[in-house]
């Protein structure tokens, strides 16, 4: 009896076995479909049995899970994987001499990579590797194939989570796998190429993918068939050629990819191909072609609700969506198209927020028609998930209808709940609409970096212009300013405050005709105490009242609230009692009581009464909320940044940034007087934006926060002055005058420059 074992791996290991002597027709048919990459046929064979309540063997669930993964139907893939795991746990672990018990971990690992959760993929890799080397599995026929599959996704995940040396060890393991003449040889070299891609070692990625045993063809069919499975491999080849400087061959590869009939269904690769092809066009002087390609790439990006389909499990590479916007902004500004460039800057920031909130399971809804809007969101999520699935040829009409449904749902969402729409779609006002929100005595300064250049847009109600800045040392200067500003007995901060003034403000002084500034930062500027910038004689705060916004589009959502300040109810939470005494804020109690005198009738909750539960349940009753509590900012997981309030039986006291988007407030002002970002950690700004945008979305009109924890007495004096000023002044001027008041007693900016007003200045 002749037995021929064939293992076909396409992105993830799809095990196909030809057993002509066994006469098991269904399994042979499944294996043949898998070998031909006919995943929709596998689904047609097996899914009806599951729908009828039949139990499938782990072997057949293996095929079904692999098919769903390959067509990007992650929801059904996960459901099938869980069924397979149950069968494996019940003892159904092998078929025809192959132990397949590692595959639930393998499938999950690839899916976690594609869904932007490499840390979870690392965990699955660890479990799979341990399982593979237990109970004699390392002596079975398929050990090497399974080892390659595990090292593939695990190596990429390790690299993406910064565990570079461990990823390097897996590369060594793969190199040591004897694959000469073996059917699994192509997947060994593709696995190596993926890990090298994750490492951005494109020379070795190219060498791997061009190894004769990798069998990566350079041509794709022009008609629908299963060659969409080869798209990731051809992308790896083309990307490696591009990054190693072989532009002609890279262009040829990218053009083949763009000509494939199903490339548009694989959005996670499609926009990256468009972006790289645009860069080649720019490098060869084809500006118009580059502009068209970049706009198409951004269109594809903005059709995706989240960053879920990164394709990292298939190409070992996570593209930077912001790079597409940056390239286009550079191009538009070079030709003086300021309003259009500004619109794309705002779209870039809107997209960054959508990606930041992509992990939110339930998007909160504000305003009227709440149930109707929730239904709309659910329908939108379902339609977008369906569109992400690679369709069979016969279902392409259905895909086109789904696209139309998505367009309609987004339009309805924008009309019914524009602020909610901003969390899940890229919908921004035009430059002219932003200008219409500005008052005659205001100038909006929006800063933006493309990575290689810094720009500032200057907007008034009547004009818009932009200027390129000379800011070669900006990040270092911000870092040095934040570090030296804590030396409040010295002038060590001065060179950096003056250098930043020269880089960010001096070039645009002739264009700024008002004393009120609205500053929209980008990246490291979110950590900058802008009021401390100095010209050598005066600070910026001496001449301008300043408020900030996370994006200019937020102007559209700020509410106009009226009523006398002193008559408004206030909630004051001070010095929450935490488990560690080092977090005690003794001054906060004095501060809270001092503010209570300015705001008669305020609800003051101190120590164990200053709970997160109270704020979450009763915060919507207070127009003014003052929180004197510590905050922790998480650069790696911005939505895990949290306010540390007192715990009780109902809540652990951690009010995370993610929770803010589900909070309902009606506050004209929220003040965080002791919540500081970590000094010295200048990063993307996502941690700060996630927090401030969260309070604004929760219903706060304005937010006062601090960039570092200031001296106790200075904080109390500033806050008392600020609230006193609010009786007669608008918020931006009230804060400015409070800072000037403290500056007279404590001239060093450490004592007063930390405080920032975000949102409305009214």
XYZ file of C-alpha atoms in Angstrom:
762
model
C 0.000 0.000 0.000
C 1.455 3.289 -1.061
C 1.014 6.312 1.189
C 2.038 9.797 0.160
C 2.046 12.519 2.800
C 1.728 16.073 1.536
C 1.835 19.098 3.818
C 0.795 22.357 2.202
C 1.334 25.554 4.155
C -0.199 28.769 2.867
C 0.438 31.615 5.339
C -0.688 29.272 8.096
C -0.073 25.514 7.953
C -2.866 23.770 6.035
C -2.288 20.080 6.388
C -3.252 18.041 3.343
C -2.912 14.296 3.253
C -3.318 12.006 0.225
C -4.291 8.497 1.299
C -5.284 6.573 -1.853
C -5.118 3.188 -0.173
C -7.495 4.056 2.653
C -10.647 4.768 0.613
C -11.762 7.566 2.953
C -13.322 9.683 0.253
C -14.321 12.779 2.265
C -10.914 13.169 3.860
C -9.175 12.718 0.531
C -11.479 15.335 -0.997
C -10.766 17.729 1.870
C -7.042 17.203 1.460
C -7.246 17.875 -2.256
C -9.248 21.064 -1.720
C -6.656 22.185 0.834
C -3.779 21.434 -1.505
C -5.473 23.487 -4.233
C -6.293 26.188 -1.654
C -10.003 25.861 -2.399
C -11.067 27.084 1.009
C -14.620 28.008 0.087
C -15.133 24.414 -1.088
C -13.938 23.108 2.287
C -16.447 25.373 4.012
C -19.251 24.144 1.730
C -18.359 20.553 2.620
C -18.118 20.913 6.397
C -20.132 23.882 7.666
C -23.569 22.360 6.857
C -22.763 19.420 9.146
C -21.984 21.791 12.006
C -25.135 23.791 11.301
C -27.155 20.573 11.614
C -25.617 19.847 15.007
C -23.299 17.072 13.855
C -20.005 16.542 15.648
C -16.974 16.811 13.419
C -13.650 15.199 14.227
C -10.765 17.428 15.256
C -9.193 16.528 11.895
C -12.106 17.993 9.935
C -12.401 20.957 12.287
C -8.729 21.531 11.538
C -9.516 21.906 7.844
C -12.537 24.118 8.523
C -10.686 26.435 10.912
C -7.848 26.756 8.417
C -10.254 27.591 5.618
C -11.947 30.322 7.643
C -8.592 31.774 8.625
C -7.416 31.834 5.029
C -10.458 33.782 3.812
C -10.118 36.185 6.799
C -13.387 35.167 8.466
C -11.886 35.465 11.930
C -15.120 35.169 13.883
C -15.993 31.784 12.398
C -12.362 30.692 12.549
C -12.258 31.346 16.301
C -15.557 29.521 16.852
C -14.251 26.511 14.927
C -10.913 26.574 16.758
C -12.718 26.399 20.092
C -14.681 23.368 18.884
C -11.438 21.760 17.758
C -9.847 22.495 21.135
C -12.719 20.724 22.890
C -12.307 17.677 20.665
C -8.561 17.637 21.328
C -9.167 17.930 25.075
C -11.528 14.952 24.810
C -8.722 12.867 23.315
C -9.316 13.305 19.583
C -5.753 14.436 18.912
C -4.485 12.626 15.849
C -5.355 11.447 12.370
C -3.419 9.133 10.096
C -0.289 9.355 12.206
C -0.334 13.130 12.616
C -0.743 14.613 16.104
C -2.655 17.838 15.516
C -3.131 18.942 19.133
C -0.840 21.963 18.683
C -2.983 23.502 15.964
C -5.561 25.341 18.091
C -2.608 27.305 19.493
C -1.128 27.788 16.027
C -4.383 29.097 14.574
C -4.920 31.439 17.515
C -1.367 32.707 17.189
C -1.838 33.716 13.570
C -5.213 35.300 14.279
C -3.858 37.311 17.202
C -1.111 38.626 14.936
C -3.604 39.655 12.276
C -5.757 41.330 14.922
C -2.910 43.393 16.316
C -2.410 41.455 19.553
C 1.160 40.101 19.285
C 1.491 39.605 23.047
C -1.323 37.058 22.954
C 0.322 35.440 19.932
C 3.522 35.079 21.980
C 1.555 33.245 24.666
C 0.108 30.846 22.086
C 3.584 30.254 20.682
C 4.937 29.363 24.097
C 2.095 26.922 24.696
C 2.406 25.321 21.257
C 6.187 24.908 21.512
C 5.926 23.326 24.955
C 3.158 20.988 23.781
C 5.105 19.999 20.662
C 8.025 18.876 22.817
C 5.978 16.789 25.246
C 4.734 13.198 25.196
C 7.043 12.227 22.346
C 5.466 14.546 19.779
C 8.939 15.605 18.683
C 9.443 12.087 17.298
C 6.342 11.979 15.111
C 6.363 12.310 11.326
C 5.041 15.850 11.215
C 7.269 17.340 13.920
C 9.349 19.491 11.564
C 6.309 20.855 9.757
C 4.625 21.782 13.016
C 7.857 23.293 14.366
C 8.107 25.538 11.293
C 4.513 26.656 11.703
C 4.999 27.516 15.374
C 8.293 29.348 14.825
C 6.668 31.309 12.003
C 3.996 33.204 13.931
C 5.863 33.052 17.249
C 8.991 34.631 15.790
C 7.020 37.507 14.272
C 5.136 38.045 17.540
C 8.329 38.055 19.608
C 9.901 40.631 17.317
C 6.817 42.861 17.372
C 6.784 42.799 21.187
C 10.442 43.758 21.431
C 11.798 40.330 22.356
C 14.330 40.468 19.558
C 16.881 37.968 20.858
C 14.225 35.314 21.349
C 13.028 35.929 17.793
C 16.618 35.510 16.626
C 16.794 32.110 18.353
C 13.743 30.959 16.407
C 15.446 32.039 13.191
C 18.359 29.783 14.163
C 15.962 26.910 14.857
C 14.371 27.341 11.431
C 17.737 27.430 9.676
C 18.621 24.141 11.383
C 15.481 22.356 10.159
C 16.531 19.917 7.448
C 14.114 20.671 4.622
C 16.042 19.581 1.555
C 13.638 17.941 -0.869
C 10.781 18.084 1.640
C 7.279 19.296 0.816
C 7.411 21.696 3.760
C 10.575 23.439 2.464
C 8.650 26.418 0.967
C 7.059 27.197 4.311
C 10.403 27.096 6.103
C 11.752 29.858 3.883
C 8.531 31.862 3.932
C 8.567 31.644 7.745
C 12.130 32.949 7.765
C 11.150 35.748 5.384
C 8.249 36.779 7.634
C 10.423 37.009 10.739
C 13.082 38.945 8.844
C 10.307 41.266 7.623
C 9.276 41.869 11.229
C 12.916 42.671 11.996
C 13.052 44.995 8.971
C 16.007 42.926 7.795
C 14.924 43.113 4.179
C 18.146 41.752 2.694
C 17.716 38.454 4.540
C 13.968 38.483 3.864
C 14.760 38.784 0.167
C 17.340 36.001 0.348
C 14.803 33.742 2.074
C 11.921 34.408 -0.273
C 14.197 34.004 -3.297
C 15.589 30.689 -2.119
C 14.652 28.155 -4.810
C 12.921 26.019 -2.194
C 10.616 28.929 -1.267
C 8.914 28.557 -4.659
C 7.505 32.078 -4.747
C 6.255 32.806 -8.239
C 6.344 36.303 -9.637
C 3.111 36.069 -11.607
C -0.480 36.070 -10.441
C -3.521 35.210 -12.499
C -5.659 37.987 -13.911
C -8.824 36.013 -13.175
C -10.522 34.938 -9.973
C -9.119 31.785 -8.461
C -7.306 30.772 -5.327
C -4.116 32.641 -6.255
C -5.152 35.262 -3.696
C -3.321 32.933 -1.308
C -0.065 33.910 -3.033
C -0.621 37.644 -2.506
C 1.177 37.783 0.888
C 4.190 35.928 -0.504
C 4.486 38.172 -3.555
C 4.116 41.155 -1.243
C 7.064 39.957 0.868
C 9.125 39.622 -2.309
C 8.108 43.045 -3.643
C 8.559 44.803 -0.292
C 12.017 43.274 0.147
C 12.995 44.408 -3.340
C 11.681 47.900 -2.608
C 13.478 48.259 0.714
C 16.759 46.972 -0.730
C 16.650 49.555 -3.516
C 15.605 47.431 -6.481
C 12.832 49.770 -7.598
C 12.238 48.391 -11.124
C 11.570 44.834 -9.914
C 9.639 46.128 -6.910
C 7.452 48.252 -9.179
C 6.765 45.232 -11.373
C 5.773 43.159 -8.345
C 3.546 45.878 -6.892
C 1.853 46.424 -10.256
C 1.105 42.694 -10.448
C -0.384 42.838 -6.971
C -2.509 45.872 -7.832
C -3.760 44.050 -10.910
C -5.012 41.042 -8.965
C -8.838 40.895 -8.920
C -9.002 40.176 -5.191
C -6.364 42.558 -3.853
C -9.108 45.032 -2.893
C -10.637 42.418 -0.586
C -7.378 42.132 1.348
C -7.345 45.673 2.692
C -4.484 45.072 5.116
C -2.131 44.471 2.186
C -3.869 46.604 -0.437
C -3.212 49.976 1.189
C 0.415 49.080 1.983
C 1.003 48.153 -1.665
C -0.566 51.447 -2.775
C 1.630 53.367 -0.324
C 4.875 51.733 -1.431
C 3.936 52.082 -5.090
C 3.336 55.802 -4.432
C 6.800 56.096 -2.902
C 8.288 54.561 -6.041
C 6.336 57.094 -8.115
C 7.696 59.930 -5.968
C 11.232 58.598 -6.319
C 10.869 58.636 -10.099
C 9.329 62.117 -10.319
C 5.734 61.015 -10.954
C 4.012 63.369 -8.499
C 0.504 63.086 -9.953
C 0.632 59.290 -9.962
C 1.932 59.350 -6.389
C -0.856 61.679 -5.275
C -3.532 59.455 -6.810
C -2.043 56.331 -5.212
C -1.750 57.984 -1.789
C -5.346 59.200 -1.902
C -6.464 55.705 -2.857
C -4.411 54.208 0.002
C -6.049 56.589 2.476
C -9.477 55.791 1.046
C -8.807 52.081 1.687
C -7.530 52.806 5.210
C -10.582 54.867 6.077
C -12.966 52.179 4.883
C -11.620 49.924 7.619
C -13.245 50.539 10.971
C -10.228 49.346 12.942
C -6.703 48.098 12.474
C -7.838 44.486 12.898
C -6.752 43.236 9.474
C -3.052 43.985 9.751
C -2.057 40.793 7.888
C 0.942 40.572 10.262
C 0.505 36.806 10.513
C 0.905 36.498 6.749
C 3.525 39.125 5.891
C 5.373 39.679 9.179
C 4.885 43.403 8.719
C 2.609 45.982 10.329
C 2.201 48.987 8.083
C 2.101 52.506 9.487
C -1.186 54.025 8.346
C -0.021 57.461 9.417
C 2.779 57.284 6.853
C 0.232 57.427 4.028
C -1.184 60.676 5.399
C 2.291 62.089 6.035
C 3.452 61.404 2.482
C 0.364 63.084 1.046
C 0.592 66.112 3.363
C 4.223 66.596 2.321
C 3.208 66.476 -1.329
C 0.240 68.845 -0.948
C 2.179 71.417 1.068
C 4.978 71.395 -1.489
C 2.439 72.731 -3.984
C 0.850 75.237 -1.588
C -2.504 73.477 -1.221
C -2.994 74.467 2.417
C -6.725 73.760 2.958
C -6.461 70.296 1.401
C -3.297 69.476 3.349
C -4.971 70.663 6.571
C -7.953 68.403 5.887
C -5.664 65.386 5.540
C -3.862 66.301 8.769
C -7.208 66.274 10.546
C -8.101 62.998 8.855
C -4.794 61.543 10.048
C -5.607 62.481 13.635
C -9.149 61.153 13.275
C -7.776 57.858 11.962
C -5.331 57.678 14.867
C -8.259 58.022 17.288
C -10.244 55.307 15.501
C -7.240 52.975 15.758
C -6.681 53.929 19.397
C -10.265 52.936 20.202
C -10.298 49.846 17.991
C -10.100 47.564 21.031
C -13.281 49.000 22.539
C -15.896 46.253 22.465
C -18.911 48.494 22.901
C -18.805 51.987 21.486
C -20.741 54.326 23.796
C -23.518 56.449 22.350
C -24.387 60.028 23.266
C -27.392 62.203 22.560
C -30.794 61.237 21.222
C -31.951 58.063 19.449
C -29.505 56.002 21.513
C -31.031 52.608 20.726
C -31.305 53.420 17.041
C -27.653 54.504 16.941
C -26.575 51.325 18.768
C -28.426 49.262 16.183
C -26.668 51.222 13.459
C -23.259 50.538 15.069
C -23.966 46.821 15.353
C -25.091 46.624 11.732
C -22.018 48.574 10.656
C -19.672 46.262 12.563
C -21.339 43.193 11.065
C -21.198 44.577 7.525
C -17.538 45.551 7.883
C -16.658 42.105 9.189
C -18.447 40.516 6.232
C -16.606 42.767 3.807
C -13.244 41.772 5.313
C -13.881 38.153 4.311
C -12.376 37.148 0.964
C -15.376 36.113 -1.097
C -15.720 33.317 -3.592
C -16.289 34.318 -7.202
C -20.009 33.665 -6.976
C -20.500 35.935 -3.960
C -18.813 39.057 -5.299
C -22.177 40.681 -6.042
C -23.024 40.261 -2.365
C -19.772 42.028 -1.458
C -20.688 44.972 -3.672
C -24.079 45.227 -1.955
C -22.352 45.108 1.433
C -20.170 48.065 0.430
C -23.302 50.050 -0.407
C -24.838 49.120 2.947
C -21.723 50.358 4.772
C -21.823 53.706 2.967
C -25.486 54.143 3.921
C -24.926 53.152 7.565
C -22.004 55.565 7.959
C -24.049 58.388 6.488
C -26.921 57.669 8.896
C -24.527 57.486 11.847
C -22.953 60.819 10.952
C -26.382 62.456 10.760
C -27.755 60.971 14.001
C -24.665 60.921 16.218
C -21.716 62.833 14.738
C -19.585 62.621 17.896
C -20.072 58.858 18.098
C -19.320 58.601 14.384
C -15.957 60.271 15.059
C -14.930 57.272 17.182
C -15.486 54.674 14.467
C -15.137 56.514 11.154
C -12.965 59.230 9.673
C -15.370 62.113 9.230
C -13.832 65.559 9.677
C -14.963 69.090 8.893
C -13.255 71.057 6.145
C -10.749 73.808 6.854
C -13.466 76.367 6.075
C -15.820 74.759 8.603
C -13.091 74.863 11.257
C -12.426 78.514 10.461
C -16.108 79.300 10.936
C -15.813 78.067 14.540
C -13.015 80.528 15.352
C -13.676 83.914 16.903
C -12.069 87.083 15.518
C -9.739 87.307 18.523
C -8.474 83.695 18.143
C -5.719 82.095 16.083
C -5.487 78.332 15.717
C -2.018 76.809 15.424
C -2.008 73.190 14.332
C 1.371 71.442 14.419
C 2.058 68.302 12.442
C 5.042 66.111 11.776
C 5.426 63.824 8.789
C 8.361 62.134 10.478
C 10.971 63.947 8.446
C 9.494 67.465 8.587
C 7.517 69.647 10.987
C 4.795 72.022 9.825
C 2.452 74.488 11.470
C -0.894 75.557 10.033
C -2.068 79.038 11.022
C -5.836 79.535 10.852
C -7.970 82.598 11.497
C -11.639 83.044 10.580
C -10.522 84.493 7.237
C -7.152 82.954 6.379
C -5.234 79.694 6.323
C -1.558 79.241 5.643
C 1.167 76.812 6.597
C 4.853 77.007 7.262
C 7.622 74.449 7.383
C 9.599 74.603 10.614
C 13.264 74.034 11.299
C 12.901 71.593 14.170
C 15.763 69.146 13.916
C 16.180 68.665 17.679
C 12.571 69.047 18.727
C 12.038 65.739 20.530
C 15.346 65.984 22.400
C 14.663 69.594 23.375
C 11.212 68.694 24.729
C 12.698 65.796 26.653
C 15.463 68.026 28.056
C 13.009 70.783 28.967
C 10.764 68.389 30.868
C 13.775 66.905 32.637
C 15.428 70.185 33.635
C 12.228 71.996 34.550
C 12.051 69.869 37.703
C 15.288 71.500 38.917
C 13.260 74.371 40.296
C 16.210 76.028 41.978
C 18.176 76.434 38.740
C 17.880 77.934 35.292
C 18.915 74.729 33.522
C 15.635 74.729 31.598
C 16.263 78.088 29.889
C 18.316 76.969 26.842
C 15.641 74.417 25.949
C 12.686 76.756 26.544
C 14.336 79.302 24.267
C 15.328 76.723 21.638
C 11.755 75.455 21.464
C 10.467 79.021 21.190
C 12.790 79.582 18.224
C 11.685 76.361 16.553
C 7.941 76.449 17.174
C 6.826 80.041 17.621
C 9.332 82.659 16.489
C 8.921 81.859 12.749
C 5.171 82.548 12.837
C 5.062 85.659 15.038
C 4.331 87.910 12.021
C 1.289 85.751 11.226
C -0.193 85.775 14.736
C -2.321 88.890 15.212
C -4.377 87.836 18.257
C -3.692 87.300 21.951
C -5.759 84.128 22.157
C -4.162 80.947 20.854
C -5.659 77.527 20.223
C -2.820 75.027 19.931
C -3.291 71.582 18.380
C -0.218 69.500 19.068
C 1.061 66.343 17.467
C 3.176 63.516 18.843
C 5.736 64.825 21.366
C 4.110 68.266 21.505
C 1.392 66.770 23.704
C 4.007 66.655 26.492
C 5.217 70.221 25.988
C 4.493 72.937 28.587
C 3.936 75.474 25.845
C 3.320 78.382 28.214
C 6.956 78.026 29.380
C 8.444 78.749 25.957
C 10.581 81.857 26.258
C 12.197 84.417 23.974
C 14.987 85.169 26.449
C 13.005 87.885 28.184
C 9.364 86.849 28.470
C 7.408 83.615 28.554
C 4.661 82.899 26.050
C 2.114 83.081 28.873
C 3.075 86.735 29.461
C 1.475 87.697 26.151
C -1.012 84.978 25.176
C -3.847 83.013 26.714
C -3.547 79.453 25.465
C -5.839 76.486 25.218
C -5.191 73.198 23.489
C -7.205 70.689 21.484
C -6.419 67.063 20.611
C -7.566 67.922 17.071
C -9.168 70.941 15.451
C -12.254 68.872 14.636
C -13.110 68.789 18.349
C -14.303 72.387 17.967
C -17.422 70.987 16.316
C -18.358 69.018 19.438
C -17.740 71.572 22.187
C -21.025 72.682 23.703
C -21.984 76.215 24.582
C -23.136 76.184 28.182
C -24.480 79.229 29.969
C -25.194 80.147 33.547
C -23.364 81.962 36.318
C -20.242 80.164 37.405
C -20.765 80.607 41.149
C -24.272 79.134 40.966
C -23.148 75.857 39.475
C -22.958 72.682 41.518
C -19.454 71.348 42.008
C -18.065 67.927 42.868
C -14.646 67.875 44.525
C -12.767 64.600 45.067
C -9.526 64.997 46.983
C -6.695 62.779 48.208
C -8.358 59.388 47.581
C -7.347 56.726 50.084
C -5.292 54.153 48.209
C -3.583 50.978 49.338
C -0.117 52.549 49.377
C 0.537 55.566 51.663
C 3.075 56.925 49.168
C 0.132 58.020 47.010
C -1.291 60.248 49.748
C -1.825 63.854 48.648
C -2.092 65.690 51.938
C -2.161 69.100 50.226
C -5.170 68.012 48.185
C -7.422 68.165 51.237
C -6.418 71.776 51.915
C -6.899 72.515 48.225
C -10.366 70.930 48.212
C -11.507 72.852 51.263
C -10.110 76.116 49.885
C -11.996 75.620 46.607
C -15.169 74.776 48.546
C -15.089 78.293 49.998
C -15.134 79.714 46.473
C -17.887 77.319 45.375
C -20.479 77.258 48.164
C -22.539 74.082 48.229
C -19.878 71.973 46.560
C -19.922 68.244 47.288
C -16.518 67.469 48.831
C -15.431 63.838 49.103
C -12.077 63.054 50.699
C -10.022 59.918 51.328
C -12.138 56.739 51.285
C -15.205 58.683 50.098
C -13.417 59.925 46.953
C -14.440 56.857 44.986
C -14.568 56.065 41.305
C -18.037 54.637 41.901
C -19.415 57.997 43.004
C -17.975 59.780 39.986
C -19.311 57.147 37.598
C -22.817 57.093 39.071
C -23.353 60.735 40.057
C -20.813 62.695 38.010
C -23.458 63.654 35.450
C -25.169 65.841 38.072
C -22.277 68.297 38.362
C -21.297 71.068 35.925
C -17.955 71.464 37.723
C -15.759 68.519 38.743
C -12.422 68.855 40.519
C -10.251 65.755 40.989
C -7.089 65.959 43.084
C -5.851 62.439 42.441
C -2.870 60.641 40.990
C -2.874 59.407 37.434
C -0.844 56.751 35.694
C -0.083 57.046 31.989
C 0.605 53.933 29.962
C 2.605 54.525 26.788
C 2.237 50.944 25.537
C -1.510 50.710 26.195
C -2.824 54.284 26.175
C -6.379 53.261 27.069
C -5.026 51.575 30.220
C -3.926 54.977 31.551
C -5.953 55.615 34.680
C -6.977 57.963 37.462
C -6.341 56.463 40.892
C -9.504 57.028 42.913
C -10.573 55.318 46.107
C -11.867 51.761 45.764
C -15.079 50.447 47.276
C -17.075 47.225 47.121
C -18.328 48.064 43.634
C -15.144 49.265 41.921
C -11.381 48.909 42.259
C -10.900 52.669 41.987
C -8.990 52.643 38.693
C -10.809 54.911 36.267
C -9.138 53.959 32.986
C -9.047 56.095 29.867
C -11.093 53.370 28.173
C -13.774 53.798 30.868
C -14.085 57.509 30.131
C -15.665 56.791 26.759
C -18.494 55.034 28.613
C -18.840 57.756 31.227
C -21.697 60.236 31.028
C -20.907 63.752 32.224
C -22.512 67.133 31.696
C -19.566 69.103 32.999
C -18.538 72.495 31.739
C -15.171 71.964 33.419
C -13.213 69.007 34.772
C -9.982 69.770 36.612
C -7.276 67.182 37.298
C -4.989 69.040 39.646
C -2.533 66.260 40.537
C -2.701 63.944 37.543
C 0.671 64.067 35.855
C 2.258 62.437 32.852
C 5.556 60.701 33.518
C 8.429 63.137 33.103
C 11.066 62.145 30.606
C 8.827 59.820 28.587
C 8.190 61.719 25.403
C 6.383 59.357 23.035
C 3.529 59.416 20.522
C 1.114 61.364 22.718
C -1.557 58.659 22.428
C -1.647 58.291 26.209
C -2.410 61.986 26.683
C -4.829 62.218 23.745
C -6.707 59.087 24.821
C -7.254 60.581 28.263
C -8.198 64.127 27.301
C -10.361 63.039 24.374
C -12.070 60.572 26.713
C -13.158 63.313 29.114
C -14.329 65.490 26.231
C -16.339 62.623 24.756
C -17.787 61.810 28.180
C -19.379 65.243 28.118
C -16.784 67.593 29.588
C -16.573 70.900 27.755
C -13.128 71.719 29.104
C -10.368 69.928 30.949
C -7.581 71.409 33.058
C -4.761 68.964 33.699
C -1.114 69.024 34.695
C 1.943 67.695 32.905
C 3.729 66.979 36.173
C 2.953 67.009 39.870
C 3.606 70.510 41.085
C 4.599 71.789 44.509
C 1.697 71.453 46.983
C 1.374 75.093 47.956
C 1.804 76.401 44.414
C -0.906 74.042 43.157
C -3.318 75.139 45.854
C -2.611 78.829 45.197
C -3.022 78.399 41.453
C -6.278 76.482 41.766
C -7.772 78.964 44.228
C -6.795 81.818 41.912
C -8.172 79.978 38.869
C -11.591 79.319 40.396
C -11.774 82.867 41.746
C -10.971 84.253 38.305
C -13.718 82.161 36.707
C -16.325 84.383 38.342
C -15.309 87.193 35.992
C -13.163 85.666 33.240
C -13.322 83.072 30.526
C -11.474 79.856 31.255
C -8.420 80.458 29.092
C -7.792 83.903 30.551
C -8.660 82.708 34.077
C -5.958 80.049 33.867
C -3.458 82.478 32.364
C -4.004 85.010 35.130
C -3.762 82.269 37.762
C -0.439 81.172 36.296
C 0.831 84.762 36.247
C -0.324 85.163 39.865
C 1.691 82.126 40.969
C 4.628 83.180 38.771
C 4.985 86.399 40.738
C 5.645 84.397 43.892
C 7.335 81.404 42.267
C 9.036 82.646 39.057
C 10.372 79.238 38.023
C 8.056 77.552 35.433
C 8.114 74.309 37.400
C 5.529 75.870 39.713
C 3.024 77.142 37.135
C 3.709 75.911 33.577
C 2.428 72.363 34.086
C -1.232 73.334 33.862
C -2.974 73.063 30.500
C -6.518 73.918 29.424
C -7.986 71.585 26.809
C -11.320 72.204 25.118
C -13.488 75.289 25.332
C -12.030 78.564 26.556
C -15.433 80.115 27.231
